[in-house]
GROMACS .gro file of C-alpha atoms in nm:
model
  460
    1UNK     CA    1   0.571   5.602  -1.854
    2UNK     CA    2   0.480   5.941  -1.724
    3UNK     CA    3   0.490   6.216  -1.977
    4UNK     CA    4   0.592   6.573  -1.908
    5UNK     CA    5   0.320   6.827  -1.849
    6UNK     CA    6   0.100   6.903  -2.148
    7UNK     CA    7   0.196   7.236  -2.290
    8UNK     CA    8  -0.158   7.317  -2.412
    9UNK     CA    9  -0.020   7.509  -2.710
   10UNK     CA   10   0.319   7.586  -2.863
   11UNK     CA   11   0.420   7.305  -3.092
   12UNK     CA   12   0.093   7.140  -3.011
   13UNK     CA   13  -0.083   7.364  -3.260
   14UNK     CA   14   0.157   7.236  -3.529
   15UNK     CA   15   0.047   6.889  -3.425
   16UNK     CA   16  -0.311   6.992  -3.465
   17UNK     CA   17  -0.262   7.116  -3.812
   18UNK     CA   18  -0.062   6.818  -3.917
   19UNK     CA   19  -0.321   6.580  -3.765
   20UNK     CA   20  -0.607   6.768  -3.939
   21UNK     CA   21  -0.454   6.722  -4.284
   22UNK     CA   22  -0.356   6.356  -4.199
   23UNK     CA   23  -0.716   6.269  -4.129
   24UNK     CA   24  -0.827   6.482  -4.426
   25UNK     CA   25  -0.613   6.288  -4.670
   26UNK     CA   26  -0.657   5.950  -4.500
   27UNK     CA   27  -1.027   5.940  -4.431
   28UNK     CA   28  -1.175   6.172  -4.695
   29UNK     CA   29  -1.205   5.910  -4.968
   30UNK     CA   30  -1.302   5.611  -4.751
   31UNK     CA   31  -1.585   5.811  -4.587
   32UNK     CA   32  -1.704   5.930  -4.924
   33UNK     CA   33  -1.706   5.576  -5.064
   34UNK     CA   34  -2.083   5.604  -5.112
   35UNK     CA   35  -2.011   5.785  -5.443
   36UNK     CA   36  -1.805   5.488  -5.551
   37UNK     CA   37  -2.053   5.236  -5.420
   38UNK     CA   38  -2.303   5.322  -5.696
   39UNK     CA   39  -2.034   5.287  -5.961
   40UNK     CA   40  -1.930   4.948  -5.817
   41UNK     CA   41  -2.299   4.829  -5.830
   42UNK     CA   42  -2.307   4.914  -6.201
   43UNK     CA   43  -1.956   4.781  -6.273
   44UNK     CA   44  -1.972   4.445  -6.097
   45UNK     CA   45  -2.346   4.375  -6.128
   46UNK     CA   46  -2.358   4.200  -5.789
   47UNK     CA   47  -2.603   4.232  -5.507
   48UNK     CA   48  -2.596   4.522  -5.259
   49UNK     CA   49  -2.472   4.298  -4.974
   50UNK     CA   50  -2.176   4.164  -5.164
   51UNK     CA   51  -2.081   4.494  -5.312
   52UNK     CA   52  -2.099   4.662  -4.978
   53UNK     CA   53  -1.799   4.454  -4.865
   54UNK     CA   54  -1.576   4.667  -5.093
   55UNK     CA   55  -1.668   4.993  -4.922
   56UNK     CA   56  -1.688   4.854  -4.576
   57UNK     CA   57  -1.337   4.694  -4.598
   58UNK     CA   58  -1.200   5.017  -4.725
   59UNK     CA   59  -1.312   5.189  -4.402
   60UNK     CA   60  -1.284   4.890  -4.163
   61UNK     CA   61  -1.032   4.607  -4.137
   62UNK     CA   62  -0.880   4.361  -4.374
   63UNK     CA   63  -0.717   4.569  -4.642
   64UNK     CA   64  -0.380   4.740  -4.656
   65UNK     CA   65  -0.531   5.089  -4.689
   66UNK     CA   66  -0.755   5.039  -4.390
   67UNK     CA   67  -0.456   4.912  -4.181
   68UNK     CA   68  -0.271   5.234  -4.264
   69UNK     CA   69  -0.579   5.449  -4.176
   70UNK     CA   70  -0.617   5.279  -3.840
   71UNK     CA   71  -0.252   5.337  -3.749
   72UNK     CA   72  -0.268   5.698  -3.856
   73UNK     CA   73  -0.587   5.771  -3.659
   74UNK     CA   74  -0.457   5.622  -3.338
   75UNK     CA   75  -0.126   5.814  -3.381
   76UNK     CA   76  -0.297   6.152  -3.435
   77UNK     CA   77  -0.538   6.112  -3.148
   78UNK     CA   78  -0.268   5.987  -2.902
   79UNK     CA   79  -0.018   6.257  -2.973
   80UNK     CA   80  -0.287   6.527  -2.954
   81UNK     CA   81  -0.404   6.409  -2.612
   82UNK     CA   82  -0.037   6.423  -2.492
   83UNK     CA   83   0.007   6.788  -2.600
   84UNK     CA   84  -0.327   6.913  -2.466
   85UNK     CA   85  -0.501   6.883  -2.128
   86UNK     CA   86  -0.735   7.178  -2.051
   87UNK     CA   87  -0.795   7.236  -2.423
   88UNK     CA   88  -0.806   6.868  -2.515
   89UNK     CA   89  -1.166   6.872  -2.631
   90UNK     CA   90  -1.113   7.168  -2.863
   91UNK     CA   91  -0.791   7.012  -3.007
   92UNK     CA   92  -0.962   6.672  -3.067
   93UNK     CA   93  -1.259   6.852  -3.226
   94UNK     CA   94  -1.023   7.043  -3.460
   95UNK     CA   95  -0.828   6.747  -3.583
   96UNK     CA   96  -1.130   6.520  -3.619
   97UNK     CA   97  -1.297   6.772  -3.847
   98UNK     CA   98  -1.027   6.690  -4.100
   99UNK     CA   99  -1.203   6.363  -4.190
  100UNK     CA  100  -1.537   6.544  -4.216
  101UNK     CA  101  -1.401   6.819  -4.444
  102UNK     CA  102  -1.236   6.547  -4.643
  103UNK     CA  103  -1.576   6.370  -4.678
  104UNK     CA  104  -1.735   6.685  -4.806
  105UNK     CA  105  -1.454   6.766  -5.059
  106UNK     CA  106  -1.387   6.405  -5.173
  107UNK     CA  107  -1.761   6.338  -5.235
  108UNK     CA  108  -1.768   6.613  -5.508
  109UNK     CA  109  -1.402   6.552  -5.619
  110UNK     CA  110  -1.449   6.177  -5.681
  111UNK     CA  111  -1.763   6.248  -5.893
  112UNK     CA  112  -1.556   6.484  -6.114
  113UNK     CA  113  -1.264   6.244  -6.134
  114UNK     CA  114  -1.493   5.953  -6.239
  115UNK     CA  115  -1.647   6.177  -6.500
  116UNK     CA  116  -1.311   6.278  -6.654
  117UNK     CA  117  -1.086   5.980  -6.587
  118UNK     CA  118  -1.310   5.690  -6.502
  119UNK     CA  119  -1.328   5.478  -6.190
  120UNK     CA  120  -0.963   5.344  -6.219
  121UNK     CA  121  -0.815   5.687  -6.285
  122UNK     CA  122  -1.008   5.829  -5.987
  123UNK     CA  123  -0.864   5.569  -5.753
  124UNK     CA  124  -0.510   5.627  -5.878
  125UNK     CA  125  -0.531   6.004  -5.823
  126UNK     CA  126  -0.680   5.957  -5.477
  127UNK     CA  127  -0.395   5.726  -5.390
  128UNK     CA  128  -0.137   5.983  -5.514
  129UNK     CA  129  -0.291   6.249  -5.298
  130UNK     CA  130  -0.266   6.033  -4.993
  131UNK     CA  131   0.122   6.031  -5.022
  132UNK     CA  132   0.117   6.377  -4.874
  133UNK     CA  133   0.063   6.216  -4.537
  134UNK     CA  134   0.433   6.150  -4.524
  135UNK     CA  135   0.496   6.528  -4.491
  136UNK     CA  136   0.244   6.557  -4.212
  137UNK     CA  137   0.398   6.274  -4.022
  138UNK     CA  138   0.739   6.438  -4.027
  139UNK     CA  139   0.609   6.721  -3.814
  140UNK     CA  140   0.497   6.509  -3.523
  141UNK     CA  141   0.724   6.502  -3.214
  142UNK     CA  142   0.609   6.283  -2.931
  143UNK     CA  143   0.635   6.421  -2.577
  144UNK     CA  144   0.894   6.251  -2.363
  145UNK     CA  145   0.943   6.246  -1.985
  146UNK     CA  146   1.239   6.462  -1.868
  147UNK     CA  147   1.354   6.170  -1.648
  148UNK     CA  148   1.351   5.936  -1.948
  149UNK     CA  149   1.528   6.093  -2.245
  150UNK     CA  150   1.528   5.947  -2.591
  151UNK     CA  151   1.723   5.622  -2.596
  152UNK     CA  152   2.081   5.638  -2.716
  153UNK     CA  153   2.252   5.394  -2.945
  154UNK     CA  154   2.382   5.098  -2.739
  155UNK     CA  155   2.749   5.007  -2.779
  156UNK     CA  156   2.803   4.655  -2.899
  157UNK     CA  157   2.989   4.555  -2.581
  158UNK     CA  158   2.687   4.660  -2.376
  159UNK     CA  159   2.421   4.475  -2.576
  160UNK     CA  160   2.424   4.170  -2.354
  161UNK     CA  161   2.388   4.375  -2.034
  162UNK     CA  162   2.101   4.571  -2.194
  163UNK     CA  163   1.893   4.253  -2.238
  164UNK     CA  164   1.998   4.076  -1.918
  165UNK     CA  165   1.697   4.205  -1.723
  166UNK     CA  166   1.605   3.890  -1.532
  167UNK     CA  167   1.680   3.802  -1.179
  168UNK     CA  168   1.741   3.439  -1.255
  169UNK     CA  169   2.095   3.314  -1.246
  170UNK     CA  170   2.251   3.290  -1.587
  171UNK     CA  171   2.571   3.111  -1.686
  172UNK     CA  172   2.862   3.340  -1.746
  173UNK     CA  173   3.035   3.355  -2.079
  174UNK     CA  174   3.332   3.148  -1.938
  175UNK     CA  175   3.095   2.873  -1.832
  176UNK     CA  176   2.932   2.871  -2.163
  177UNK     CA  177   3.264   2.857  -2.337
  178UNK     CA  178   3.366   2.557  -2.121
  179UNK     CA  179   3.048   2.379  -2.224
  180UNK     CA  180   3.127   2.445  -2.588
  181UNK     CA  181   3.483   2.309  -2.541
  182UNK     CA  182   3.348   2.002  -2.373
  183UNK     CA  183   3.107   1.938  -2.660
  184UNK     CA  184   3.397   1.958  -2.910
  185UNK     CA  185   3.614   1.721  -2.700
  186UNK     CA  186   3.323   1.466  -2.653
  187UNK     CA  187   3.257   1.475  -3.025
  188UNK     CA  188   3.628   1.405  -3.097
  189UNK     CA  189   3.631   1.124  -2.841
  190UNK     CA  190   3.325   0.955  -2.994
  191UNK     CA  191   3.475   0.975  -3.341
  192UNK     CA  192   3.809   0.826  -3.215
  193UNK     CA  193   3.638   0.535  -3.045
  194UNK     CA  194   3.431   0.412  -3.344
  195UNK     CA  195   3.519   0.053  -3.443
  196UNK     CA  196   3.708  -0.008  -3.761
  197UNK     CA  197   3.528  -0.167  -4.053
  198UNK     CA  198   3.332  -0.076  -4.352
  199UNK     CA  199   3.029   0.040  -4.163
  200UNK     CA  200   3.204   0.168  -3.844
  201UNK     CA  201   3.493   0.343  -4.014
  202UNK     CA  202   3.527   0.697  -3.880
  203UNK     CA  203   3.358   0.938  -4.109
  204UNK     CA  204   3.608   1.198  -4.239
  205UNK     CA  205   3.535   1.545  -4.118
  206UNK     CA  206   3.419   1.810  -4.365
  207UNK     CA  207   3.632   2.107  -4.438
  208UNK     CA  208   3.389   2.321  -4.237
  209UNK     CA  209   3.414   2.102  -3.930
  210UNK     CA  210   3.796   2.106  -3.954
  211UNK     CA  211   3.788   2.483  -3.977
  212UNK     CA  212   3.554   2.508  -3.677
  213UNK     CA  213   3.785   2.287  -3.472
  214UNK     CA  214   4.083   2.504  -3.547
  215UNK     CA  215   3.905   2.831  -3.487
  216UNK     CA  216   4.081   3.066  -3.237
  217UNK     CA  217   3.942   3.156  -2.897
  218UNK     CA  218   3.772   3.486  -3.002
  219UNK     CA  219   3.554   3.297  -3.249
  220UNK     CA  220   3.422   3.066  -2.979
  221UNK     CA  221   3.359   3.362  -2.759
  222UNK     CA  222   3.162   3.530  -3.027
  223UNK     CA  223   2.944   3.220  -3.083
  224UNK     CA  224   2.867   3.208  -2.714
  225UNK     CA  225   2.789   3.574  -2.699
  226UNK     CA  226   2.551   3.547  -2.992
  227UNK     CA  227   2.370   3.251  -2.839
  228UNK     CA  228   2.349   3.427  -2.506
  229UNK     CA  229   2.209   3.743  -2.670
  230UNK     CA  230   1.941   3.550  -2.867
  231UNK     CA  231   1.832   3.373  -2.548
  232UNK     CA  232   1.798   3.695  -2.350
  233UNK     CA  233   1.619   3.868  -2.639
  234UNK     CA  234   1.363   3.584  -2.669
  235UNK     CA  235   1.303   3.597  -2.295
  236UNK     CA  236   1.254   3.974  -2.300
  237UNK     CA  237   1.004   3.959  -2.591
  238UNK     CA  238   0.812   3.682  -2.411
  239UNK     CA  239   0.798   3.897  -2.097
  240UNK     CA  240   0.671   4.202  -2.298
  241UNK     CA  241   0.404   3.981  -2.451
  242UNK     CA  242   0.294   3.854  -2.108
  243UNK     CA  243   0.280   4.210  -1.978
  244UNK     CA  244   0.067   4.320  -2.270
  245UNK     CA  245  -0.180   4.039  -2.212
  246UNK     CA  246  -0.198   4.123  -1.841
  247UNK     CA  247  -0.260   4.494  -1.914
  248UNK     CA  248  -0.534   4.397  -2.160
  249UNK     CA  249  -0.706   4.180  -1.896
  250UNK     CA  250  -0.686   4.461  -1.638
  251UNK     CA  251  -0.849   4.707  -1.896
  252UNK     CA  252  -1.139   4.478  -1.942
  253UNK     CA  253  -1.190   4.450  -1.562
  254UNK     CA  254  -1.301   4.812  -1.580
  255UNK     CA  255  -1.676   4.786  -1.635
  256UNK     CA  256  -1.703   5.128  -1.810
  257UNK     CA  257  -1.427   5.024  -2.058
  258UNK     CA  258  -1.596   4.691  -2.122
  259UNK     CA  259  -1.925   4.873  -2.194
  260UNK     CA  260  -1.743   5.123  -2.406
  261UNK     CA  261  -1.599   4.835  -2.613
  262UNK     CA  262  -1.946   4.690  -2.676
  263UNK     CA  263  -2.097   5.033  -2.744
  264UNK     CA  264  -1.832   5.127  -3.010
  265UNK     CA  265  -1.875   4.786  -3.181
  266UNK     CA  266  -2.251   4.817  -3.204
  267UNK     CA  267  -2.235   5.184  -3.295
  268UNK     CA  268  -2.017   5.114  -3.595
  269UNK     CA  269  -2.222   4.819  -3.706
  270UNK     CA  270  -2.543   5.037  -3.706
  271UNK     CA  271  -2.414   5.388  -3.751
  272UNK     CA  272  -2.168   5.361  -4.041
  273UNK     CA  273  -2.402   5.230  -4.314
  274UNK     CA  274  -2.577   5.572  -4.373
  275UNK     CA  275  -2.254   5.728  -4.504
  276UNK     CA  276  -2.208   5.443  -4.744
  277UNK     CA  277  -2.568   5.374  -4.849
  278UNK     CA  278  -2.750   5.702  -4.817
  279UNK     CA  279  -2.717   5.781  -5.190
  280UNK     CA  280  -2.862   5.438  -5.283
  281UNK     CA  281  -3.138   5.490  -5.016
  282UNK     CA  282  -3.242   5.804  -5.203
  283UNK     CA  283  -3.245   5.624  -5.537
  284UNK     CA  284  -3.447   5.340  -5.383
  285UNK     CA  285  -3.692   5.590  -5.250
  286UNK     CA  286  -3.754   5.716  -5.604
  287UNK     CA  287  -3.591   6.055  -5.536
  288UNK     CA  288  -3.507   6.214  -5.874
  289UNK     CA  289  -3.146   6.312  -5.931
  290UNK     CA  290  -3.253   6.667  -6.021
  291UNK     CA  291  -3.397   6.702  -5.679
  292UNK     CA  292  -3.056   6.627  -5.526
  293UNK     CA  293  -2.946   6.985  -5.488
  294UNK     CA  294  -2.664   6.870  -5.267
  295UNK     CA  295  -2.537   6.509  -5.225
  296UNK     CA  296  -2.661   6.352  -4.904
  297UNK     CA  297  -2.301   6.241  -4.829
  298UNK     CA  298  -2.186   6.600  -4.847
  299UNK     CA  299  -2.455   6.703  -4.603
  300UNK     CA  300  -2.331   6.426  -4.367
  301UNK     CA  301  -1.975   6.551  -4.405
  302UNK     CA  302  -2.062   6.922  -4.332
  303UNK     CA  303  -2.269   6.842  -4.028
  304UNK     CA  304  -2.014   6.590  -3.894
  305UNK     CA  305  -1.753   6.862  -3.896
  306UNK     CA  306  -1.985   7.100  -3.712
  307UNK     CA  307  -2.074   6.826  -3.465
  308UNK     CA  308  -1.712   6.735  -3.396
  309UNK     CA  309  -1.623   7.097  -3.332
  310UNK     CA  310  -1.920   7.180  -3.112
  311UNK     CA  311  -1.910   6.854  -2.917
  312UNK     CA  312  -1.540   6.903  -2.861
  313UNK     CA  313  -1.599   7.247  -2.717
  314UNK     CA  314  -1.871   7.116  -2.496
  315UNK     CA  315  -1.637   6.844  -2.367
  316UNK     CA  316  -1.408   7.121  -2.228
  317UNK     CA  317  -1.687   7.269  -2.014
  318UNK     CA  318  -1.630   7.159  -1.651
  319UNK     CA  319  -1.993   7.083  -1.556
  320UNK     CA  320  -2.046   6.870  -1.873
  321UNK     CA  321  -2.003   6.495  -1.813
  322UNK     CA  322  -1.848   6.378  -2.144
  323UNK     CA  323  -1.949   6.014  -2.084
  324UNK     CA  324  -2.316   6.104  -2.055
  325UNK     CA  325  -2.281   6.338  -2.349
  326UNK     CA  326  -2.144   6.050  -2.554
  327UNK     CA  327  -2.432   5.822  -2.436
  328UNK     CA  328  -2.684   6.086  -2.538
  329UNK     CA  329  -2.535   6.100  -2.891
  330UNK     CA  330  -2.563   5.722  -2.921
  331UNK     CA  331  -2.927   5.710  -2.817
  332UNK     CA  332  -3.041   5.998  -3.044
  333UNK     CA  333  -2.848   5.838  -3.330
  334UNK     CA  334  -3.033   5.515  -3.281
  335UNK     CA  335  -3.367   5.698  -3.294
  336UNK     CA  336  -3.265   5.887  -3.613
  337UNK     CA  337  -3.165   5.561  -3.779
  338UNK     CA  338  -3.503   5.409  -3.699
  339UNK     CA  339  -3.671   5.713  -3.863
  340UNK     CA  340  -3.491   5.669  -4.201
  341UNK     CA  341  -3.756   5.419  -4.336
  342UNK     CA  342  -4.024   5.690  -4.272
  343UNK     CA  343  -3.843   5.937  -4.498
  344UNK     CA  344  -3.971   5.931  -4.858
  345UNK     CA  345  -3.854   6.267  -4.988
  346UNK     CA  346  -3.524   6.450  -5.039
  347UNK     CA  347  -3.603   6.704  -4.778
  348UNK     CA  348  -3.666   6.452  -4.500
  349UNK     CA  349  -3.359   6.244  -4.604
  350UNK     CA  350  -3.152   6.563  -4.601
  351UNK     CA  351  -3.271   6.655  -4.251
  352UNK     CA  352  -3.201   6.302  -4.112
  353UNK     CA  353  -2.858   6.309  -4.290
  354UNK     CA  354  -2.777   6.634  -4.112
  355UNK     CA  355  -2.888   6.495  -3.777
  356UNK     CA  356  -2.692   6.171  -3.819
  357UNK     CA  357  -2.388   6.371  -3.939
  358UNK     CA  358  -2.390   6.602  -3.638
  359UNK     CA  359  -2.429   6.309  -3.397
  360UNK     CA  360  -2.151   6.117  -3.572
  361UNK     CA  361  -1.931   6.402  -3.458
  362UNK     CA  362  -1.911   6.222  -3.127
  363UNK     CA  363  -1.584   6.081  -3.261
  364UNK     CA  364  -1.419   6.399  -3.140
  365UNK     CA  365  -1.511   6.322  -2.774
  366UNK     CA  366  -1.455   5.946  -2.794
  367UNK     CA  367  -1.081   5.982  -2.717
  368UNK     CA  368  -1.172   6.219  -2.441
  369UNK     CA  369  -1.405   5.961  -2.287
  370UNK     CA  370  -1.145   5.689  -2.329
  371UNK     CA  371  -0.884   5.905  -2.158
  372UNK     CA  372  -1.110   5.973  -1.868
  373UNK     CA  373  -1.190   5.603  -1.832
  374UNK     CA  374  -0.840   5.450  -1.844
  375UNK     CA  375  -0.597   5.745  -1.803
  376UNK     CA  376  -0.346   5.905  -2.033
  377UNK     CA  377  -0.082   5.640  -1.967
  378UNK     CA  378  -0.297   5.358  -2.098
  379UNK     CA  379  -0.463   5.563  -2.376
  380UNK     CA  380  -0.265   5.423  -2.667
  381UNK     CA  381  -0.322   5.059  -2.553
  382UNK     CA  382  -0.696   5.099  -2.479
  383UNK     CA  383  -0.761   5.309  -2.788
  384UNK     CA  384  -0.591   5.058  -3.016
  385UNK     CA  385  -0.818   4.783  -2.884
  386UNK     CA  386  -1.130   5.000  -2.925
  387UNK     CA  387  -1.033   5.107  -3.276
  388UNK     CA  388  -0.978   4.751  -3.384
  389UNK     CA  389  -1.336   4.653  -3.295
  390UNK     CA  390  -1.461   4.982  -3.437
  391UNK     CA  391  -1.301   4.885  -3.766
  392UNK     CA  392  -1.466   4.542  -3.734
  393UNK     CA  393  -1.808   4.707  -3.687
  394UNK     CA  394  -1.739   4.931  -3.995
  395UNK     CA  395  -1.666   4.612  -4.195
  396UNK     CA  396  -1.976   4.419  -4.084
  397UNK     CA  397  -2.241   4.702  -4.082
  398UNK     CA  398  -2.281   4.784  -4.460
  399UNK     CA  399  -2.283   4.418  -4.576
  400UNK     CA  400  -2.547   4.333  -4.320
  401UNK     CA  401  -2.770   4.619  -4.433
  402UNK     CA  402  -2.706   4.525  -4.799
  403UNK     CA  403  -2.805   4.163  -4.724
  404UNK     CA  404  -3.129   4.282  -4.560
  405UNK     CA  405  -3.206   4.477  -4.874
  406UNK     CA  406  -3.133   4.182  -5.099
  407UNK     CA  407  -3.365   3.966  -4.884
  408UNK     CA  408  -3.657   4.212  -4.848
  409UNK     CA  409  -3.595   4.450  -5.143
  410UNK     CA  410  -3.633   4.740  -4.905
  411UNK     CA  411  -3.405   4.918  -4.655
  412UNK     CA  412  -3.673   4.942  -4.384
  413UNK     CA  413  -3.579   4.631  -4.183
  414UNK     CA  414  -3.212   4.711  -4.236
  415UNK     CA  415  -3.227   5.050  -4.077
  416UNK     CA  416  -3.450   4.928  -3.796
  417UNK     CA  417  -3.176   4.676  -3.717
  418UNK     CA  418  -2.911   4.945  -3.733
  419UNK     CA  419  -3.106   5.167  -3.496
  420UNK     CA  420  -3.158   4.884  -3.253
  421UNK     CA  421  -2.779   4.810  -3.249
  422UNK     CA  422  -2.684   5.171  -3.167
  423UNK     CA  423  -2.964   5.202  -2.899
  424UNK     CA  424  -2.850   4.884  -2.736
  425UNK     CA  425  -2.490   4.997  -2.719
  426UNK     CA  426  -2.599   5.331  -2.577
  427UNK     CA  427  -2.811   5.183  -2.299
  428UNK     CA  428  -2.543   4.931  -2.204
  429UNK     CA  429  -2.292   5.211  -2.161
  430UNK     CA  430  -2.549   5.417  -1.969
  431UNK     CA  431  -2.609   5.135  -1.722
  432UNK     CA  432  -2.243   5.071  -1.675
  433UNK     CA  433  -2.166   5.437  -1.603
  434UNK     CA  434  -2.446   5.493  -1.348
  435UNK     CA  435  -2.311   5.593  -1.006
  436UNK     CA  436  -2.536   5.348  -0.823
  437UNK     CA  437  -2.286   5.068  -0.922
  438UNK     CA  438  -2.007   5.235  -0.724
  439UNK     CA  439  -2.244   5.256  -0.424
  440UNK     CA  440  -2.333   4.890  -0.452
  441UNK     CA  441  -1.972   4.788  -0.480
  442UNK     CA  442  -1.855   4.967  -0.161
  443UNK     CA  443  -1.772   4.717   0.101
  444UNK     CA  444  -2.005   4.713   0.400
  445UNK     CA  445  -1.835   4.719   0.745
  446UNK     CA  446  -1.790   4.367   0.879
  447UNK     CA  447  -2.017   4.293   1.175
  448UNK     CA  448  -1.850   4.222   1.506
  449UNK     CA  449  -1.850   3.852   1.569
  450UNK     CA  450  -2.067   3.745   1.855
  451UNK     CA  451  -1.889   3.538   2.121
  452UNK     CA  452  -2.088   3.276   2.314
  453UNK     CA  453  -1.963   3.150   2.652
  454UNK     CA  454  -2.072   2.805   2.754
  455UNK     CA  455  -2.054   2.683   3.120
  456UNK     CA  456  -1.981   2.321   3.161
  457UNK     CA  457  -2.244   2.156   3.377
  458UNK     CA  458  -2.124   1.993   3.692
  459UNK     CA  459  -2.190   1.628   3.764
  460UNK     CA  460  -2.243   1.706   4.134
   0.00000   0.00000   0.00000
């Protein structure tokens, strides 16, 4: 479907505000789950790897809350891309800062709520605040093509025609009714020809069967219509499923999209653990609580908001290649993760947290990169696939890092592994996006076939 031209303003700014608060309320608490992680360690008394599953599932896949967050994120990004074109980077940067501001506020808010109401009371209040997302969703109006207005309610008599979309020849209602009449008559004939006797005596018809046999003509027509409708509906749904699978295969034939899929999976496996585990990293590095002038998670949240806004503005600059900009953020993030084991003080951990937070702001340009890769028409489909595997990476990353700690009693190897994953994804995406591949794939002109003429030797 082709949408009408993006207005680049107007009601789009209402969409931006609504999307900002949607991500604020939806992702503020899951991203600040590091505050709750320490409480869960003390409450459950389990290892870091097993306890990390709680926080990772809250921000990844597998729980009802994370399913809702995934649907909301895709909806806010898709509708914003529809309303903005020339200012798309700025709009995406503004709405994505909602989750970062939420991280900063919820990190402090959840500490206060735990102090006054306990862990259970904190979670209840956070859930109640999330209900305000309903008000934000009521403000979102999707753009529609002028040649394709919103669908009207279909009249009952036109339902069958609505679903008869196949070229194959279908039996008419009259033909189907004749088949139904023949089935009734053949059944009566079989019952009348049964031999007499104790075993072969004709079984008396039930009251329901007698009623069906005496039903008027409109009832039979209604039965045939319902059967015909269900058959057409099943065929239509099967065709939609086949089309979806075909479109998915065509997306993965795009080498940049395939590399983007691998990069986002590896980035979330390695890049998400700091926001969950950085507080415990500071405690494991013997950093005293009185030295924590500001929570490391709050630093990550502030710098993520700054990074999303600045990177979004940079994406609107014409001479900036957003794909290479995204690759640069991945590579620098991998190097910063590898430097975490070298940090042994609050100052160095705070600096690395700020760097990682700023680079994690690349989420604001990720939809921009996806749009440039597959086009606005396929954005919702492609972005849904990418977000599923991003959630899978969020779910796997913290438990893997926690298991490394339980195995070695240090976070060093864990963050080396995280940095390696992000670096690998960045270099794969870089290689796939190099222009030399397009040059190599260009078809060379076919050489002109050489024709040989042979002269038959004479016997003379």
